[in-house]
XYZ file of C-alpha atoms in Angstrom:
711
model
C 116.933 99.054 104.320
C 113.368 100.096 104.291
C 111.093 101.867 106.877
C 107.222 102.207 106.948
C 106.145 105.754 106.167
C 102.627 105.125 106.941
C 101.291 107.820 109.342
C 99.650 107.105 112.618
C 96.810 109.569 112.141
C 95.807 112.221 109.395
C 93.671 114.132 111.986
C 94.091 117.835 111.933
C 93.573 120.098 114.789
C 90.329 121.002 116.642
C 89.679 124.448 118.108
C 91.425 123.576 121.524
C 94.576 122.396 119.533
C 94.701 125.819 117.687
C 94.352 127.621 120.994
C 97.088 125.688 122.714
C 99.340 126.290 119.710
C 98.819 130.133 120.037
C 99.634 129.754 123.761
C 102.737 127.670 123.034
C 103.966 130.311 120.293
C 103.513 132.971 122.934
C 105.410 131.222 125.503
C 108.286 130.626 123.102
C 108.397 134.304 122.316
C 108.283 135.448 125.873
C 111.133 132.933 126.614
C 113.277 134.913 124.255
C 113.700 132.033 121.717
C 113.613 134.163 118.687
C 116.067 136.845 117.715
C 115.208 140.308 116.409
C 115.010 141.469 113.065
C 118.156 143.438 113.642
C 119.942 140.484 114.759
C 119.042 138.394 111.719
C 119.930 140.993 109.547
C 123.434 141.237 111.183
C 124.106 137.426 110.644
C 123.466 137.822 107.040
C 125.999 140.668 106.849
C 128.569 138.436 108.818
C 127.981 135.535 106.364
C 128.287 137.895 103.514
C 131.691 139.221 104.702
C 132.924 135.624 105.343
C 131.773 134.428 101.912
C 133.975 137.369 100.378
C 137.002 136.203 102.495
C 136.880 132.638 101.336
C 136.395 133.600 97.759
C 139.475 135.916 97.661
C 141.253 133.155 99.686
C 140.577 130.682 96.676
C 141.488 133.122 94.037
C 144.795 133.910 95.876
C 145.829 130.364 96.004
C 144.670 129.925 92.199
C 147.039 132.820 91.263
C 150.037 131.507 93.318
C 149.712 128.083 91.783
C 150.232 129.549 88.174
C 146.915 128.889 86.908
C 145.714 131.035 83.873
C 144.060 134.465 84.419
C 140.858 133.117 83.275
C 141.022 130.261 85.930
C 141.788 132.889 88.544
C 138.758 134.892 87.398
C 136.609 131.766 87.490
C 137.964 130.477 90.796
C 135.286 130.183 93.467
C 134.257 128.966 96.872
C 130.640 128.412 97.892
C 129.683 129.001 101.624
C 126.839 126.695 102.899
C 125.050 126.856 106.224
C 123.648 123.926 108.383
C 122.590 122.988 111.770
C 119.972 125.206 113.517
C 120.663 128.049 111.466
C 119.868 126.166 108.096
C 116.918 124.585 109.817
C 115.478 127.919 110.923
C 115.454 127.110 114.655
C 118.469 129.303 116.089
C 117.967 131.656 118.786
C 119.662 134.859 120.107
C 123.515 134.206 120.499
C 123.553 130.917 118.772
C 126.582 130.047 116.601
C 126.326 129.616 112.848
C 127.452 126.331 111.310
C 129.036 126.982 107.987
C 130.752 124.740 105.284
C 133.058 126.109 102.607
C 133.172 124.165 99.533
C 136.221 124.788 97.402
C 138.011 123.159 94.408
C 140.008 120.050 94.073
C 143.466 121.936 94.327
C 142.677 123.696 97.483
C 143.200 121.189 100.347
C 142.252 121.308 103.974
C 145.520 120.479 105.836
C 147.611 123.313 104.487
C 145.366 125.739 102.612
C 142.476 125.775 105.041
C 144.290 125.352 108.405
C 147.363 127.394 107.550
C 146.796 129.892 104.811
C 143.055 130.713 105.524
C 143.660 130.668 109.338
C 146.563 133.326 108.945
C 144.131 135.366 106.857
C 141.488 135.186 109.588
C 144.033 135.855 112.351
C 144.948 139.206 110.665
C 141.367 140.122 110.322
C 140.397 142.643 113.046
C 136.780 141.534 113.298
C 137.959 138.072 114.041
C 138.680 136.852 117.688
C 138.783 133.701 119.480
C 140.298 131.785 116.499
C 140.719 128.130 117.402
C 141.639 125.700 114.733
C 140.660 121.878 115.420
C 142.332 119.981 112.700
C 142.352 116.569 114.314
C 138.646 116.745 115.274
C 136.320 113.814 113.732
C 134.829 116.725 111.610
C 137.873 119.154 111.405
C 136.620 122.656 112.101
C 137.810 126.277 112.608
C 136.059 127.930 115.433
C 135.991 131.764 115.748
C 134.087 134.904 116.418
C 133.342 137.428 113.632
C 131.843 140.654 114.615
C 130.971 138.939 118.044
C 128.962 136.137 116.183
C 130.290 132.393 116.667
C 131.284 130.699 113.568
C 132.149 127.073 113.110
C 133.855 126.816 109.708
C 134.177 123.367 107.949
C 135.975 122.900 104.554
C 135.304 120.380 101.867
C 137.313 120.048 98.641
C 135.325 118.555 95.965
C 136.597 116.998 92.681
C 135.946 120.058 90.525
C 138.434 122.457 89.075
C 135.898 125.363 89.239
C 133.001 125.221 92.010
C 129.733 126.587 90.566
C 127.953 129.226 92.573
C 124.783 127.140 92.279
C 126.304 123.866 93.290
C 123.674 121.440 94.629
C 125.575 119.427 97.398
C 122.448 117.194 97.960
C 123.540 115.412 94.730
C 125.642 112.361 95.304
C 127.918 113.386 92.462
C 129.591 115.631 94.887
C 130.883 112.498 96.864
C 132.887 111.290 93.843
C 136.647 110.874 94.521
C 136.644 112.573 97.948
C 137.937 111.074 101.404
C 135.712 110.211 104.442
C 136.727 113.306 106.366
C 135.229 115.414 103.450
C 132.204 113.208 103.423
C 131.741 114.035 107.141
C 132.223 117.656 106.323
C 129.485 117.559 103.704
C 127.064 115.471 105.799
C 125.718 118.196 108.074
C 124.506 120.327 105.116
C 123.162 117.277 103.346
C 121.291 116.045 106.208
C 119.744 119.618 106.800
C 118.533 119.917 103.436
C 116.944 116.324 103.383
C 115.111 116.942 106.714
C 113.552 120.028 105.261
C 112.508 117.871 102.170
C 110.948 114.998 104.214
C 108.833 116.941 106.717
C 105.272 117.716 105.589
C 104.996 121.054 107.061
C 108.399 122.985 107.545
C 106.744 125.801 109.949
C 105.241 123.377 112.082
C 108.273 121.367 112.123
C 110.408 124.522 113.151
C 108.048 125.619 115.965
C 107.917 122.086 117.345
C 111.675 121.437 117.149
C 112.348 125.064 118.793
C 110.056 124.077 121.490
C 111.594 120.740 122.070
C 115.241 122.047 122.078
C 114.294 124.385 124.687
C 112.688 121.616 126.718
C 115.712 119.526 126.508
C 118.012 122.178 127.703
C 115.795 122.953 130.729
C 115.686 119.327 131.447
C 119.289 118.610 131.289
C 119.243 116.205 128.202
C 120.571 118.440 125.491
C 124.350 117.443 124.848
C 125.804 115.205 122.150
C 129.350 115.339 123.766
C 127.909 114.285 127.236
C 126.057 111.365 125.848
C 122.571 112.775 125.350
C 121.248 114.255 122.093
C 122.502 117.349 120.065
C 120.738 119.523 117.591
C 120.527 117.100 114.824
C 119.370 114.297 117.000
C 116.424 116.256 118.124
C 115.734 117.328 114.786
C 115.524 113.857 113.440
C 113.215 112.678 116.179
C 110.825 115.698 115.629
C 111.009 115.185 111.961
C 109.987 111.619 112.366
C 106.983 112.537 114.643
C 105.956 115.216 111.788
C 105.736 112.229 109.299
C 103.685 110.207 111.608
C 101.099 113.098 112.397
C 101.432 115.103 109.067
C 98.339 117.386 109.590
C 99.125 118.124 113.351
C 99.829 121.692 114.659
C 102.781 122.211 117.056
C 100.752 121.596 120.207
C 99.678 118.343 119.018
C 103.149 117.444 117.733
C 104.702 118.157 121.096
C 102.280 115.968 122.997
C 102.645 113.240 120.229
C 106.456 113.445 120.489
C 106.334 112.381 124.052
C 103.710 109.932 123.539
C 105.626 108.131 120.739
C 109.065 108.156 122.240
C 107.937 107.209 125.724
C 106.840 103.927 124.229
C 109.369 103.540 121.503
C 111.123 100.106 121.578
C 114.793 101.053 121.698
C 117.041 100.025 119.885
C 114.642 100.165 117.060
C 116.149 102.714 114.842
C 114.416 105.986 113.987
C 114.693 106.628 110.288
C 113.100 109.308 107.921
C 113.629 107.302 104.862
C 114.941 104.106 103.586
C 118.615 103.589 104.113
C 120.167 103.221 100.603
C 123.390 101.639 99.845
C 125.215 103.254 96.925
C 128.108 102.098 94.912
C 130.576 104.682 96.121
C 131.526 102.244 98.949
C 131.014 104.538 101.909
C 129.982 102.451 105.085
C 126.480 102.910 106.147
C 124.737 101.997 109.216
C 123.901 98.295 109.142
C 123.896 96.147 112.443
C 123.655 92.969 110.170
C 127.063 93.833 108.630
C 128.815 95.996 111.177
C 129.088 94.349 114.677
C 129.751 97.922 116.153
C 126.392 99.179 115.033
C 124.738 96.219 117.164
C 126.046 98.102 120.505
C 124.184 101.245 119.719
C 121.527 101.884 122.191
C 119.390 104.718 120.651
C 119.929 104.673 116.831
C 118.624 107.807 115.061
C 119.821 107.357 111.472
C 120.718 110.329 109.053
C 118.610 110.374 105.919
C 121.318 111.417 103.413
C 123.791 109.043 101.958
C 125.928 107.589 103.635
C 123.362 107.005 106.386
C 124.969 106.822 109.843
C 123.631 106.742 113.378
C 123.748 110.223 114.697
C 123.467 109.211 118.284
C 126.218 106.753 118.891
C 127.334 108.599 121.951
C 124.135 107.354 124.053
C 124.903 105.021 126.683
C 122.654 102.858 128.679
C 122.760 105.425 131.598
C 122.009 108.392 129.429
C 119.143 106.559 127.744
C 117.696 105.779 130.844
C 117.598 109.485 131.797
C 116.113 110.482 128.514
C 113.314 107.908 128.960
C 112.490 109.226 132.225
C 112.411 112.630 131.033
C 110.204 111.685 128.091
C 107.760 110.228 130.662
C 107.977 113.586 132.698
C 107.072 115.323 129.224
C 104.387 112.899 128.671
C 102.644 113.298 131.824
C 102.693 117.117 131.650
C 101.339 117.140 128.170
C 98.560 114.811 129.208
C 97.580 117.385 131.985
C 97.997 120.349 129.477
C 95.483 118.672 127.243
C 93.166 118.068 130.194
C 93.635 121.818 131.066
C 95.207 120.891 134.437
C 98.520 122.378 133.738
C 99.930 125.143 131.350
C 103.018 125.112 129.125
C 105.332 126.700 131.829
C 104.923 123.426 133.757
C 106.467 121.543 130.818
C 109.689 123.600 130.861
C 110.238 123.533 134.661
C 114.043 122.901 135.128
C 115.141 119.502 136.143
C 116.302 119.669 139.775
C 119.405 117.589 139.266
C 121.139 118.431 142.527
C 117.902 117.179 144.406
C 117.603 113.993 142.282
C 120.513 111.829 143.744
C 122.216 111.100 147.043
C 125.695 110.542 145.396
C 127.671 112.710 142.913
C 130.949 112.918 141.108
C 132.297 116.379 140.933
C 134.995 117.041 138.241
C 136.855 120.161 138.790
C 138.799 121.635 135.991
C 141.410 124.514 136.548
C 143.798 126.483 134.572
C 146.002 129.446 134.757
C 143.813 131.724 132.625
C 140.758 131.838 130.669
C 142.110 130.717 127.390
C 143.966 127.712 128.897
C 140.606 126.794 130.699
C 138.855 126.941 127.347
C 141.100 124.411 125.755
C 141.417 122.236 128.700
C 137.981 122.267 129.485
C 137.060 121.362 125.834
C 139.425 118.319 126.129
C 137.963 117.200 129.446
C 134.408 117.511 128.459
C 134.739 115.756 125.267
C 136.096 112.657 127.332
C 133.579 112.856 130.129
C 131.296 110.272 128.280
C 134.195 107.784 128.651
C 134.022 107.906 132.448
C 130.207 106.995 132.230
C 131.022 104.181 130.019
C 133.929 102.901 132.161
C 131.891 103.026 135.348
C 129.071 101.100 133.668
C 131.637 98.510 132.519
C 133.366 98.160 135.715
C 130.341 97.868 137.922
C 128.685 95.505 135.349
C 125.879 98.059 134.994
C 124.975 98.143 138.567
C 126.148 101.663 139.126
C 124.176 104.162 136.777
C 125.631 107.658 135.996
C 123.823 110.713 135.029
C 126.227 113.257 133.634
C 124.815 116.744 133.620
C 125.765 119.037 130.694
C 125.807 122.269 132.778
C 129.044 123.668 133.840
C 129.359 125.691 136.877
C 132.285 128.155 137.976
C 133.463 129.163 141.496
C 133.771 132.840 141.337
C 135.879 133.022 144.420
C 138.697 131.111 143.039
C 141.882 132.908 142.069
C 142.293 131.277 138.818
C 140.226 129.857 135.921
C 137.919 127.077 137.015
C 134.678 125.230 136.102
C 133.067 122.020 137.451
C 130.973 119.445 135.892
C 128.913 116.975 138.102
C 127.534 113.445 137.535
C 124.626 111.801 139.451
C 125.027 108.210 140.803
C 122.551 105.728 141.675
C 122.247 102.095 141.916
C 120.518 100.334 139.220
C 116.856 99.695 140.010
C 115.897 96.257 140.716
C 119.509 95.098 141.174
C 119.890 93.131 144.471
C 123.204 93.596 146.265
C 124.491 92.386 149.490
C 123.756 94.655 152.662
C 126.693 97.178 152.953
C 128.075 96.487 149.455
C 130.088 99.413 148.245
C 130.989 100.499 144.685
C 134.699 100.977 144.656
C 135.489 103.051 141.416
C 138.641 104.356 142.364
C 140.584 102.320 139.704
C 137.882 103.404 137.141
C 138.564 107.177 137.845
C 142.234 106.509 137.758
C 141.800 105.034 134.340
C 139.933 108.062 133.134
C 142.486 110.395 134.626
C 145.193 108.601 132.913
C 143.617 109.207 129.593
C 142.813 112.878 130.329
C 146.429 113.359 131.304
C 147.560 112.436 127.777
C 146.392 115.738 126.296
C 149.076 116.720 123.885
C 148.455 120.546 124.606
C 148.889 120.161 128.205
C 150.187 123.378 129.952
C 151.410 124.145 133.652
C 148.483 125.044 135.716
C 146.051 122.689 133.796
C 144.569 120.524 136.739
C 141.966 117.992 137.140
C 140.327 116.782 140.260
C 137.585 113.990 140.622
C 135.918 113.902 143.956
C 132.735 112.032 145.407
C 130.259 114.370 147.123
C 126.875 113.706 148.814
C 123.877 115.661 148.144
C 124.308 117.970 151.203
C 127.945 118.631 150.314
C 127.234 120.131 146.938
C 128.884 123.502 146.711
C 126.761 126.597 146.950
C 128.065 128.150 143.683
C 125.856 125.702 141.741
C 122.725 127.114 142.974
C 121.615 130.264 141.138
C 120.829 132.363 144.307
C 124.018 130.875 145.984
C 121.984 128.847 148.447
C 120.121 125.655 148.392
C 116.290 125.705 147.897
C 114.172 123.682 150.396
C 113.626 120.140 148.973
C 110.002 119.685 147.857
C 108.005 116.868 149.303
C 107.793 113.826 146.911
C 105.914 110.635 147.039
C 108.418 107.864 147.459
C 107.941 104.157 147.928
C 108.468 102.537 151.297
C 112.044 101.366 150.391
C 113.218 104.970 149.210
C 111.427 106.642 152.110
C 113.292 104.517 154.580
C 116.564 105.213 152.795
C 115.735 108.830 152.846
C 114.990 109.001 156.526
C 118.169 107.344 157.281
C 120.089 110.042 155.274
C 118.304 113.101 156.451
C 118.743 112.068 160.040
C 122.409 112.185 159.553
C 123.174 108.482 159.124
C 123.746 105.878 156.414
C 122.816 102.203 156.819
C 124.493 99.104 155.468
C 128.049 99.666 156.308
C 130.366 96.480 156.172
C 130.442 96.467 159.975
C 126.663 96.850 160.410
C 127.259 100.244 162.174
C 125.492 103.487 161.182
C 127.994 106.264 159.740
C 127.281 109.788 160.564
C 126.719 112.095 157.822
C 128.663 115.309 157.545
C 127.161 118.758 157.591
C 126.769 120.476 154.403
C 129.807 121.865 152.772
C 130.277 124.217 150.104
C 129.259 127.400 151.945
C 132.834 128.931 152.314
C 134.203 129.466 148.638
C 137.129 131.389 149.716
C 139.638 128.400 149.309
C 142.453 128.974 146.859
C 142.666 127.133 143.586
C 145.528 124.747 144.483
C 143.490 123.313 147.063
C 141.453 121.476 144.681
C 144.124 118.769 144.391
C 143.045 117.568 147.683
C 139.870 116.368 146.091
C 141.756 114.397 143.327
C 141.666 110.648 142.900
C 143.743 107.770 144.088
C 147.031 106.449 142.434
C 147.014 104.432 139.255
C 145.752 100.904 140.012
C 146.373 97.490 138.380
C 143.825 96.660 135.937
C 143.060 93.484 137.675
C 141.489 95.080 140.682
C 137.934 94.405 141.441
C 135.361 97.149 140.760
C 133.656 96.482 143.931
C 134.518 97.353 147.523
C 136.301 94.712 149.498
C 139.481 94.928 147.301
C 142.700 96.394 149.131
C 143.545 99.971 148.526
C 145.260 100.258 144.983
C 148.980 100.819 145.347
C 150.721 103.532 143.537
C 152.018 102.553 140.083
C 153.444 104.241 137.150
C 152.539 101.792 134.649
C 150.290 103.010 131.842
C 146.578 101.669 131.768
C 145.184 100.162 128.746
C 141.620 99.448 127.521
C 139.586 102.066 125.765
C 135.825 101.501 125.370
C 135.479 104.495 123.176
C 133.331 104.251 120.262
C 133.880 107.786 119.329
C 136.117 108.131 116.248
C 137.840 111.060 117.875
C 139.021 109.098 120.826
C 142.855 109.567 120.454
C 143.335 112.388 117.992
C 144.703 114.812 120.829
C 146.586 112.352 122.903
C 150.229 111.574 123.460
C 152.094 108.570 124.411
C 153.297 109.579 127.816
C 152.740 112.490 130.187
C 154.297 113.632 133.193
C 152.711 117.001 133.512
C 148.915 116.735 133.372
C 146.359 117.459 136.002
C 148.748 116.880 138.773
C 148.169 113.070 138.675
C 151.614 111.941 137.875
C 154.883 112.422 139.730
C 157.244 114.858 137.937
C 161.049 114.560 138.233
C 160.939 118.217 138.878
C 158.623 118.175 141.764
C 161.154 118.544 144.426
C 159.997 121.913 145.450
C 156.568 121.223 147.123
C 154.086 123.888 147.473
C 152.281 124.267 150.614
C 148.710 122.861 150.867
C 146.214 125.532 151.568
C 143.656 123.618 153.601
C 140.988 124.651 155.963
C 139.421 122.847 158.849
C 136.284 124.687 158.719
C 133.299 122.252 158.307
C 132.100 124.650 155.558
C 135.054 124.201 153.282
C 133.882 123.655 149.768
C 136.383 121.391 148.508
C 136.657 119.210 151.801
C 137.208 115.572 151.206
C 134.104 113.623 152.287
C 134.712 110.190 150.827
C 134.296 106.963 152.500
C 137.762 105.423 152.938
C 138.337 101.672 153.299
C 140.378 100.893 156.298
C 140.544 97.165 156.789
C 137.255 95.705 156.513
C 135.526 99.010 157.168
C 134.460 102.092 155.148
C 134.779 105.034 157.373
C 134.215 108.921 156.774
C 136.477 111.447 158.257
C 136.897 115.348 158.060
C 140.445 116.379 157.181
C 142.228 119.328 158.424
C 145.611 119.712 156.830
C 148.849 121.051 158.116
C 151.700 121.634 155.668
C 155.396 121.576 155.871
C 156.910 123.314 152.847
C 160.333 121.705 153.491
C 159.086 118.054 153.215
C 157.878 116.156 150.129
C 154.378 115.317 151.824
C 151.709 117.237 153.548
C 150.089 115.315 156.188
C 146.303 115.531 156.620
C 145.205 114.551 160.146
C 141.810 113.285 160.434
C 139.273 114.767 162.842
C 136.929 111.777 163.478
C 133.215 112.547 164.327
C 132.617 109.001 165.463
C 134.809 107.466 168.066
C 134.397 104.099 166.199
C 136.086 105.422 162.999
C 139.748 105.011 162.834
C 141.953 108.221 161.588
C 143.254 108.119 157.993
C 146.310 109.751 156.824
C 146.380 111.013 153.250
C 149.568 112.275 151.670
C 149.965 114.622 148.606
C 152.853 115.897 146.448
C 153.271 118.865 144.034
C 152.170 116.903 141.018
C 150.022 114.083 142.493
C 147.436 114.197 144.920
C 145.708 111.012 146.071
C 142.126 110.889 147.029
C 140.367 107.499 147.542
C 136.974 107.723 146.121
C 134.778 105.005 147.421
C 131.147 105.279 146.833
C 128.814 103.368 149.256
C 125.336 103.790 147.768
C 122.487 102.549 149.991
C 119.553 102.771 147.476
C 118.454 105.606 145.175
C 115.698 107.960 144.460
C 113.929 108.014 141.260
C 114.770 110.461 138.816
C 112.377 113.560 139.406
C 109.922 111.256 141.044
C 108.058 111.012 137.794
C 106.204 107.462 138.050
C 102.934 108.379 136.357
C 101.726 105.674 134.061
C 102.331 106.034 130.470
C 99.582 107.671 128.395
C 97.819 105.020 126.261
C 97.949 105.517 122.375
C 94.317 105.710 121.087
C 95.207 105.825 117.298
C 94.870 102.211 115.983
C 97.850 101.964 114.087
C 100.474 103.171 116.723
C 101.398 99.692 117.726
C 102.325 98.823 114.272
C 104.522 101.775 114.035
C 106.287 101.259 117.323
C 107.128 97.639 116.430
C 108.113 98.641 112.975
C 110.334 96.162 111.315
C 113.562 97.305 109.534
C 114.557 95.295 106.594
C 118.028 94.737 105.267
C 118.546 94.619 101.502
C 116.788 91.659 99.831
C 117.080 89.271 102.747
C 114.231 90.814 104.597
C 115.811 90.260 107.871
C 114.093 92.154 110.470
C 115.111 93.839 113.741
C 112.380 94.854 116.275
C 112.914 96.951 119.366
C 113.197 94.817 122.545
C 112.946 96.234 125.946
C 115.425 93.688 127.177
C 118.122 95.493 125.267
C 117.957 98.358 127.691
C 119.671 98.392 131.087
C 117.498 100.591 132.801
């Protein structure tokens, strides 16, 4: 498979570009993106100490297995770095991605995850030690002298590992398994990127800038379905190849210019994809049907070449394209001296961008349990996005936000993630049509609850909240900023007026529904009350994803169907679970705790969903009264509108049902950035963006088609 490496432009910088680059460098320094000389030296010391530990570990194992004294003397392990540290774009407090390469007789399963784990656990300077042997890339996470380390292990087919081992050579891949190949890939990719860019320093400055931009705009997270560090590095490296003589200010501008107009799913490749005789699978949509489903392929340059961005969904691709358009617009203004660099890094106002959100609350007994529980839930959030896309046929779009938020008033460990919801632009639906995703959320909860390391106190709640009901703790100052005035089209403005006036149009009965006052001001509610915001009972899979279907009955039958394309999808699951997130009834749930509810209109965890009753979707405020001697806690509804019937919601110790019905009546554009795309002036740009990718000798081409994108 080949790709054109013909540059778009060989032009170098003019005086204005040099000046803008100096301003950009100053901005990055002032933003604190560079660590001090002392911090850099400290990292080198930590890596030196870790290198000594792994060398002693291998020598110890060599001696215990009866090898000769000479073999013990020659026994060796080599420590490599990869990721942001290897690329030279790490910042203060960043972790260090490391790889330990050892001899063939030192294995991962016992020697690394048991013997070395025990050595590290007895090392005083090592804290927060967390082995993850079942991950797609097995890893041990820990802090060494306060510096976060992600340590991988690869056993190569050598009895003695030379200190000058070159892992970029394909000979290191002989006679090893795929897990070891994946462990080696990070280092091999980082080295190849640095070989393929025309100017390493310009590449580093540009990448540092764009990583910071992506974090500010909420699109930096591989696990959530956006792009991670290696993805951004590959995109920046490709732009550096297309503009080999450009300086960072030019490269940043060209980055947005190129990828605003890129025809996804045309793959981004730094070099031709080569198929070696070692037999490892490579990315090839002609041979692999699974590869044809990838929405934003960004191909790694080292064998075996794979798509590094398979986590991207149609929804997250839509969000990134809109953010690219925002960056393109600001860079155009910077080049016209109408804006400065700070405008490019304005944080994205996620909680002002949508009318409807899903709130995912995660709680545990203590911080350590929360760390483990949160890691599992966060790794599965992408599946919720995919399931919603699937069950609504792409009509309901999700924007998962990578940032996590904690309610400091809670009496136990807690964090929350949020997901923006909007109707797909241009999709025509019947007036009053609602998206019923209760069954979808139930399926998601069922999979989450199969966490094999579940402990009592680990709870999960998913609830639907409106914009004005977002809890106060998500805002930096603890209060909501006034919404800026934005230009919206006529349809959006009419929807907005209806919402801001306290009504929502388009209910099934043709009546206006009153919007509740803002919630989330009173954050004193105890932890257990989060269970009132959990989802509905498990539903039959035949239920319709759209409203109009009956309320799903309770059932204990497991749900099937997994749309995951993540190789790690089921590594930490168990067959059945009765004690997970409070979503399943437990035989020991005879003693029912008293619900701690508040009738205050300011309660942050108040259930504010639309509940179907007959043919209507109504909204209620619930005030709860509990009887600790009974198996249920009745929540009697206080109805703001006389036309809305009361709804009774029941809850038990290990199961709280909340019906999540999302009635979306229009949506606002993400960030309101509808500026026309900047036209490309370089004459060869069209050829590069329509670049054809050839497979082997058949010369079968694929070109990026807009109709592939559901945005």
